[in-house]
mmCIF file of C-alpha atoms and ligand atoms in Angstrom:
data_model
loop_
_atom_site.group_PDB
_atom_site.id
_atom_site.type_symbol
_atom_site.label_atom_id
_atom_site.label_comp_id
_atom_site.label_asym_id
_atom_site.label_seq_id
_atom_site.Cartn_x
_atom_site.Cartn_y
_atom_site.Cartn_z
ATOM 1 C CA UNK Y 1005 -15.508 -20.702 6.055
ATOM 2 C CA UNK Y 1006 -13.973 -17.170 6.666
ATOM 3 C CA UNK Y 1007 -13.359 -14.620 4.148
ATOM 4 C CA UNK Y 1008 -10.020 -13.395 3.230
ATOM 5 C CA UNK Y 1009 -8.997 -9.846 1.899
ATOM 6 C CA UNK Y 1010 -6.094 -9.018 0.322
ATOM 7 C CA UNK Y 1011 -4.791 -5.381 0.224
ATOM 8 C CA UNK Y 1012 -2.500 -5.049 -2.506
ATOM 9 C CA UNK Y 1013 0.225 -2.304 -3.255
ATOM 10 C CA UNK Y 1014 3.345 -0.606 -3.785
ATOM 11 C CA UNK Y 1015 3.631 0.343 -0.661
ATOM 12 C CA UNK Y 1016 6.614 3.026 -0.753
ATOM 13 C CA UNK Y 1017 6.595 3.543 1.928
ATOM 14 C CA UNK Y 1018 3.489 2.256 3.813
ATOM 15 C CA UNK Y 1019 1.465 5.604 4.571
ATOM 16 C CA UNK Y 1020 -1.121 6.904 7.402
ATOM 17 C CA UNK Y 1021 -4.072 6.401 4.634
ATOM 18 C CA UNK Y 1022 -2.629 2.354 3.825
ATOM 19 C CA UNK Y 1023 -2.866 1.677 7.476
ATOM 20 C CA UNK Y 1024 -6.492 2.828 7.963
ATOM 21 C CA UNK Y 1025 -7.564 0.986 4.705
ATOM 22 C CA UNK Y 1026 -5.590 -2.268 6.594
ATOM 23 C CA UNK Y 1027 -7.188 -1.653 10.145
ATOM 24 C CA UNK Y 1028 -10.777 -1.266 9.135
ATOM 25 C CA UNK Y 1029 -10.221 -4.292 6.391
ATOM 26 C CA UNK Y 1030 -8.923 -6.488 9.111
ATOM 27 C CA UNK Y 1031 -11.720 -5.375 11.553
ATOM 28 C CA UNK Y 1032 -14.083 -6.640 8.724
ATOM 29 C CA UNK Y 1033 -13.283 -9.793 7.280
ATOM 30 C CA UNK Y 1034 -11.412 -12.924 8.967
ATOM 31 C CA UNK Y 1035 -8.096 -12.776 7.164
ATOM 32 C CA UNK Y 1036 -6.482 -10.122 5.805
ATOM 33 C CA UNK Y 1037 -3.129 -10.541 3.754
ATOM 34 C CA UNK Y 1038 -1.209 -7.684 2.497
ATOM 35 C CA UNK Y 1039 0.798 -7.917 -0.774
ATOM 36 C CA UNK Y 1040 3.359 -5.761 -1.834
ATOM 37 C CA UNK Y 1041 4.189 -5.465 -4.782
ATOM 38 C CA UNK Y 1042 7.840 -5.990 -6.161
ATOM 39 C CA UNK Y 1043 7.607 -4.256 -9.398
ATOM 40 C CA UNK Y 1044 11.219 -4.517 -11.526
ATOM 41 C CA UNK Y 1045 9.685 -1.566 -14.086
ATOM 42 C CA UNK Y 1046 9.407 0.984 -11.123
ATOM 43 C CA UNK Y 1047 12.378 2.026 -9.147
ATOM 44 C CA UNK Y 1048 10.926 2.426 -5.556
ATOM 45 C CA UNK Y 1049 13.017 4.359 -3.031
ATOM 46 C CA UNK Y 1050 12.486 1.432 -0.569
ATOM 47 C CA UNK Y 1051 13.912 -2.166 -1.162
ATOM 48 C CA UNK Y 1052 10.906 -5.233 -1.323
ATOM 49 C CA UNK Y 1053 12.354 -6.131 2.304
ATOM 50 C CA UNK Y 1054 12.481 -2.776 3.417
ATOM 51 C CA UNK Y 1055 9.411 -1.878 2.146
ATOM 52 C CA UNK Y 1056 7.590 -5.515 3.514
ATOM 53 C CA UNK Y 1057 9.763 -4.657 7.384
ATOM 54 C CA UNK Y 1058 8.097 -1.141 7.387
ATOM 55 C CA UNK Y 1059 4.681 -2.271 7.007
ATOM 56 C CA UNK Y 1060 4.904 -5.510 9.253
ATOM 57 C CA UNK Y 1061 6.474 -2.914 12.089
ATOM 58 C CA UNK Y 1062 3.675 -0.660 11.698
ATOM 59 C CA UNK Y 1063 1.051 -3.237 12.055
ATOM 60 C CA UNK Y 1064 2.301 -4.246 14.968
ATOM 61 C CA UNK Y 1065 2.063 -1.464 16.679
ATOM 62 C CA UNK Y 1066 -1.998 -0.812 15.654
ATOM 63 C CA UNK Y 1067 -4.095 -1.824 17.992
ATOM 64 C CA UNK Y 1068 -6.875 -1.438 14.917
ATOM 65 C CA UNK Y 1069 -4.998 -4.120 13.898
ATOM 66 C CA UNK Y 1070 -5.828 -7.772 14.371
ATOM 67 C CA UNK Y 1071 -3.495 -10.579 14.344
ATOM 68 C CA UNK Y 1072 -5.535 -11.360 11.013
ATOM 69 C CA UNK Y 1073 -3.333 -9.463 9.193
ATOM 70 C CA UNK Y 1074 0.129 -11.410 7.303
ATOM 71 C CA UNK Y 1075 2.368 -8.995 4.704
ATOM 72 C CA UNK Y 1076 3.343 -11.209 1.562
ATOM 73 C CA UNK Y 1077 5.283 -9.880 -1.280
ATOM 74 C CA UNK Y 1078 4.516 -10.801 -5.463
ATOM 75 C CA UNK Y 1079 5.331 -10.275 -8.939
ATOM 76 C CA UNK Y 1080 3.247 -10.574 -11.604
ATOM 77 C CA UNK Y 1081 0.015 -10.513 -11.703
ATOM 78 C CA UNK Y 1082 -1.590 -9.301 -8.594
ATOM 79 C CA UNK Y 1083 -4.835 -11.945 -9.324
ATOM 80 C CA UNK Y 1084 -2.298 -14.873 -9.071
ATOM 81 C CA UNK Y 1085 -1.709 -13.801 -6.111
ATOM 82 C CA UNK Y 1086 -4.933 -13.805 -4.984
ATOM 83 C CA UNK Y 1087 -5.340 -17.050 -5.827
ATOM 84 C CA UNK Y 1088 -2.174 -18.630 -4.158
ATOM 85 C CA UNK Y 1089 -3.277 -16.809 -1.041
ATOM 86 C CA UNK Y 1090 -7.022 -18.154 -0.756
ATOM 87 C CA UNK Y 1091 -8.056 -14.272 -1.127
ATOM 88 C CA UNK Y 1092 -11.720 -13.676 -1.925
ATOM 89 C CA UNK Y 1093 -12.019 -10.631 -2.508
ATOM 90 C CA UNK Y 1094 -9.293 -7.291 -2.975
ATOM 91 C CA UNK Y 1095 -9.867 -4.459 -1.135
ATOM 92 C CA UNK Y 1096 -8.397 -0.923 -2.334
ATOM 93 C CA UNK Y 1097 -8.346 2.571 -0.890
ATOM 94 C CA UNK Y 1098 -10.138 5.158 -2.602
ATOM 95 C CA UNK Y 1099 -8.945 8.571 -2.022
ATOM 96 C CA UNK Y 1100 -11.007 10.422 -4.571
ATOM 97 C CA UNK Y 1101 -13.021 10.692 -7.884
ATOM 98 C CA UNK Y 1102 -9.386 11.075 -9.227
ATOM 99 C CA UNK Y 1103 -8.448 7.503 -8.061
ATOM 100 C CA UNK Y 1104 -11.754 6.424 -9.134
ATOM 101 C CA UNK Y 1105 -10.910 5.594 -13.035
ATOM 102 C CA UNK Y 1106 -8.030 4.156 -12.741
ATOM 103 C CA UNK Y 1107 -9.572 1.387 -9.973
ATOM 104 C CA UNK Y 1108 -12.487 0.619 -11.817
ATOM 105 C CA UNK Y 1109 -10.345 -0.310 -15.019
ATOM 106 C CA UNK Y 1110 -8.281 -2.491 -12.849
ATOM 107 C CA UNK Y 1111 -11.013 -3.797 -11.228
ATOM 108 C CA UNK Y 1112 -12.873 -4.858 -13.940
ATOM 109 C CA UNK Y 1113 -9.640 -6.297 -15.575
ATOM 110 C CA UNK Y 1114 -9.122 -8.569 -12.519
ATOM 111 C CA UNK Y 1115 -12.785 -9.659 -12.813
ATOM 112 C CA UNK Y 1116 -11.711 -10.433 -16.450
ATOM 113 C CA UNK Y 1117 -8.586 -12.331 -16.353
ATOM 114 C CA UNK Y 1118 -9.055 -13.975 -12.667
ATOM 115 C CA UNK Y 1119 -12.863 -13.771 -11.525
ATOM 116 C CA UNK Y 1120 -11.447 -11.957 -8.121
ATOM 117 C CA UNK Y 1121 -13.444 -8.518 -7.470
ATOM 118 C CA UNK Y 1122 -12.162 -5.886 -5.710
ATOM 119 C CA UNK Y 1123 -14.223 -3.416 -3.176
ATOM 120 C CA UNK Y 1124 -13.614 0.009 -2.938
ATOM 121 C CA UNK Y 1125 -13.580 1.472 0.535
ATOM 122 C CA UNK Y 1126 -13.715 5.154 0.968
ATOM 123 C CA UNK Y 1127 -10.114 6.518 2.599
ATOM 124 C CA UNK Y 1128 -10.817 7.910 5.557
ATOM 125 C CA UNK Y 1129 -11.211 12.311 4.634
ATOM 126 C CA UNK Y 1130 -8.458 12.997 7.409
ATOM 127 C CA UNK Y 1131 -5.926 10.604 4.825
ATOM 128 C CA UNK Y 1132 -7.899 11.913 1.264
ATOM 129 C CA UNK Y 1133 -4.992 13.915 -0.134
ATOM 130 C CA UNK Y 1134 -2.300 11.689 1.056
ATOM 131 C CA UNK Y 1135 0.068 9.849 -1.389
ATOM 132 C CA UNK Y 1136 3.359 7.430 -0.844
ATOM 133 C CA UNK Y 1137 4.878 9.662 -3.867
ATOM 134 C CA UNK Y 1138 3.583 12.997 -2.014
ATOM 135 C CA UNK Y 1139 4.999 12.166 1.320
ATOM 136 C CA UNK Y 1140 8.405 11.021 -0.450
ATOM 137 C CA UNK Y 1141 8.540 14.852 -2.442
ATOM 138 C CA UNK Y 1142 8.014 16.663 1.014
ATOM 139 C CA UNK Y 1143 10.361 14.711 2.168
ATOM 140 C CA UNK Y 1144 13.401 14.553 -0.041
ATOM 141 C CA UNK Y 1145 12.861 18.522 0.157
ATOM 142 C CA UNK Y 1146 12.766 18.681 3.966
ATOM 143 C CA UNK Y 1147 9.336 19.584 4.601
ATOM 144 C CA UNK Y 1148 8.240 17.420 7.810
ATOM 145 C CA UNK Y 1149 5.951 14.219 7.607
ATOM 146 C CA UNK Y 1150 5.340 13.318 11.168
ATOM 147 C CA UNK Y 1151 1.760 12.552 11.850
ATOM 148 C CA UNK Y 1152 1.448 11.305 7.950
ATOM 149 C CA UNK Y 1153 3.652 8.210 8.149
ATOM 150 C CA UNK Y 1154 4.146 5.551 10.814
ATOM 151 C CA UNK Y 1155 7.562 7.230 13.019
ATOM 152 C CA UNK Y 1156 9.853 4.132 12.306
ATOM 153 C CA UNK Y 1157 9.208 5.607 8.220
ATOM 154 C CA UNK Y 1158 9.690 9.102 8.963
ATOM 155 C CA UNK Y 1159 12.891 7.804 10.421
ATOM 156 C CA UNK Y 1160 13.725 5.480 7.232
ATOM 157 C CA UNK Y 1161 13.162 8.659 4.912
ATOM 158 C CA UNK Y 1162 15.016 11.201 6.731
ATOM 159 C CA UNK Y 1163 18.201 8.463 6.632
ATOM 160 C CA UNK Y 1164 17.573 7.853 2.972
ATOM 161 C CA UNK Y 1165 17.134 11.374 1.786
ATOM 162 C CA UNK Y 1166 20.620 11.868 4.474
ATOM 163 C CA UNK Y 1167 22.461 8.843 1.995
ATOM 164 C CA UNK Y 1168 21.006 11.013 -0.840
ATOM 165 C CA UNK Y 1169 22.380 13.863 0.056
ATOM 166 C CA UNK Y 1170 25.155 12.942 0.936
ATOM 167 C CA UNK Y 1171 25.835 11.166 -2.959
ATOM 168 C CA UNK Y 1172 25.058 14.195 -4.378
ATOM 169 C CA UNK Y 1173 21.440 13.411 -5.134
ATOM 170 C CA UNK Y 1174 17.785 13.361 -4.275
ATOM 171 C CA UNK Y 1175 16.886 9.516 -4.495
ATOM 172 C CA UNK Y 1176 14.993 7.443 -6.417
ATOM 173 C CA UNK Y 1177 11.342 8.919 -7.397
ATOM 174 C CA UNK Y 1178 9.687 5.610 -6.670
ATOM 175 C CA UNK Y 1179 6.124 6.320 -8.909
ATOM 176 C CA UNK Y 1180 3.257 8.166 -8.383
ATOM 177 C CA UNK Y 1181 1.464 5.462 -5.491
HETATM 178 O O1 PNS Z 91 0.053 1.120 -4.513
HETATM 179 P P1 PNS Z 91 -0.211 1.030 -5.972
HETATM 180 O O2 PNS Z 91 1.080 1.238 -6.736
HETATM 181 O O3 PNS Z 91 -1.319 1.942 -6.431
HETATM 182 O O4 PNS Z 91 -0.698 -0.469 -6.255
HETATM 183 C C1 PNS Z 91 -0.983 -0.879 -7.564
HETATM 184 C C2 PNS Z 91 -1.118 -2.402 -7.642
HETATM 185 C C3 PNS Z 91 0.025 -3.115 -6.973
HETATM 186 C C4 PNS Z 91 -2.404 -2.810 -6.959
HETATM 187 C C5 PNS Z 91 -1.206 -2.734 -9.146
HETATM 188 O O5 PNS Z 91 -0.145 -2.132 -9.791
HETATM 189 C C6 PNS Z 91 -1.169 -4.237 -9.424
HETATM 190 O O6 PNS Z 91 -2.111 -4.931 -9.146
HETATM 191 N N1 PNS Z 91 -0.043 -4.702 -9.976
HETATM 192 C C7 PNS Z 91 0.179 -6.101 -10.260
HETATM 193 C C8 PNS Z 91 0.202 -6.375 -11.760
HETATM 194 C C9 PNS Z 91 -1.177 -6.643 -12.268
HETATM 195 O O7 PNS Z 91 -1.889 -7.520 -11.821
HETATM 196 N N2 PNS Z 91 -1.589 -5.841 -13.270
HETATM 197 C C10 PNS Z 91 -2.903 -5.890 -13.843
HETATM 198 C C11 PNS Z 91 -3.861 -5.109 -12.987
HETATM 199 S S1 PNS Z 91 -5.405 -4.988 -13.761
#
């Protein structure tokens, strides 16, 4: 039986950095499912759908990426998920000894309350200091993110921070991911 991986997030919007972490997960295992997560406490700058269209776009345009790779949306608790999608194992970025604490205590967490583990793979060092929240600040103040973000979301922000603009305001700040 093959081994499935599932690649959780926030995803807002999908970055450079997520894609590699997808592409080399889906070059590795047999099943890769992508879960984005629809968190009601955060307000993201991107809708769920928006947010699940942008990533499934970008796939499809990797050729890195397999046709083992499905995007799926949750609440709750991101080990229930894992377990209604068959996922072994969770597989996370790691950008830096900054990320590091914070992915070991949710790590070990998910070991505790659902027995899934998670791996840890090493960002690639061309996508190290590269952050959804980062790319939405240089954004929103006009600074250029081509070559960070897939071009169909460079697109997507420069129309939302347009709308923003245009109501008198900057956006949403969508979190820290
Ligand atoms: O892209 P992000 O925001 O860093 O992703 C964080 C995510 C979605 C992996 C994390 O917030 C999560 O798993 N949320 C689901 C709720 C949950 O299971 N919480 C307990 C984690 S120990």
């Amino acid at each position: 039986m093959g081994l499935t991986a599932l690649c959780p997030g926030t995803f807002d919007p999908v970055t450079n950095g997520h894609l590699d972490i997808i592409g080399r997960t889906s070059q590795r295992f047999d099943e890769v499912v992508v879960g984005v997560l629809e968190n009601p406490s955060k307000q993201p700058l991107f809708s769920l759908d928006e947010r699940v269209g942008l990533l499934g776009e970008a796939l499809a345009e990797l050729p890195e990426v397999r046709s083992n790779v499905k995007v799926t949306s949750f609440h709750g608790l991101l080990v229930d998920h894992a377990r209604q999608q068959g996922a072994d194992v969770i597989v996370k970025g790691l950008r830096a000894v900054s990320d590091y604490e914070y992915e070991i205590q949710m790590a070990q967490m998910n070991v505790r309350i659902g027995d899934v583990e998670t791996l840890l793979m090493p960002t690639n060092p061309k996508w190290s200091f590269l952050s959804s929240s980062l790319v939405k600040e240089v954004a929103r103040f006009g600074g250029d993110v081509a070559g960070l973000v897939p071009e169909r979301v460079r697109e997507a922000l420069l129309e939302r921070m347009a709308a923003a603009v245009g109501r008198g305001g900057a956006g949403g700040d969508g979190g820290r991911a």
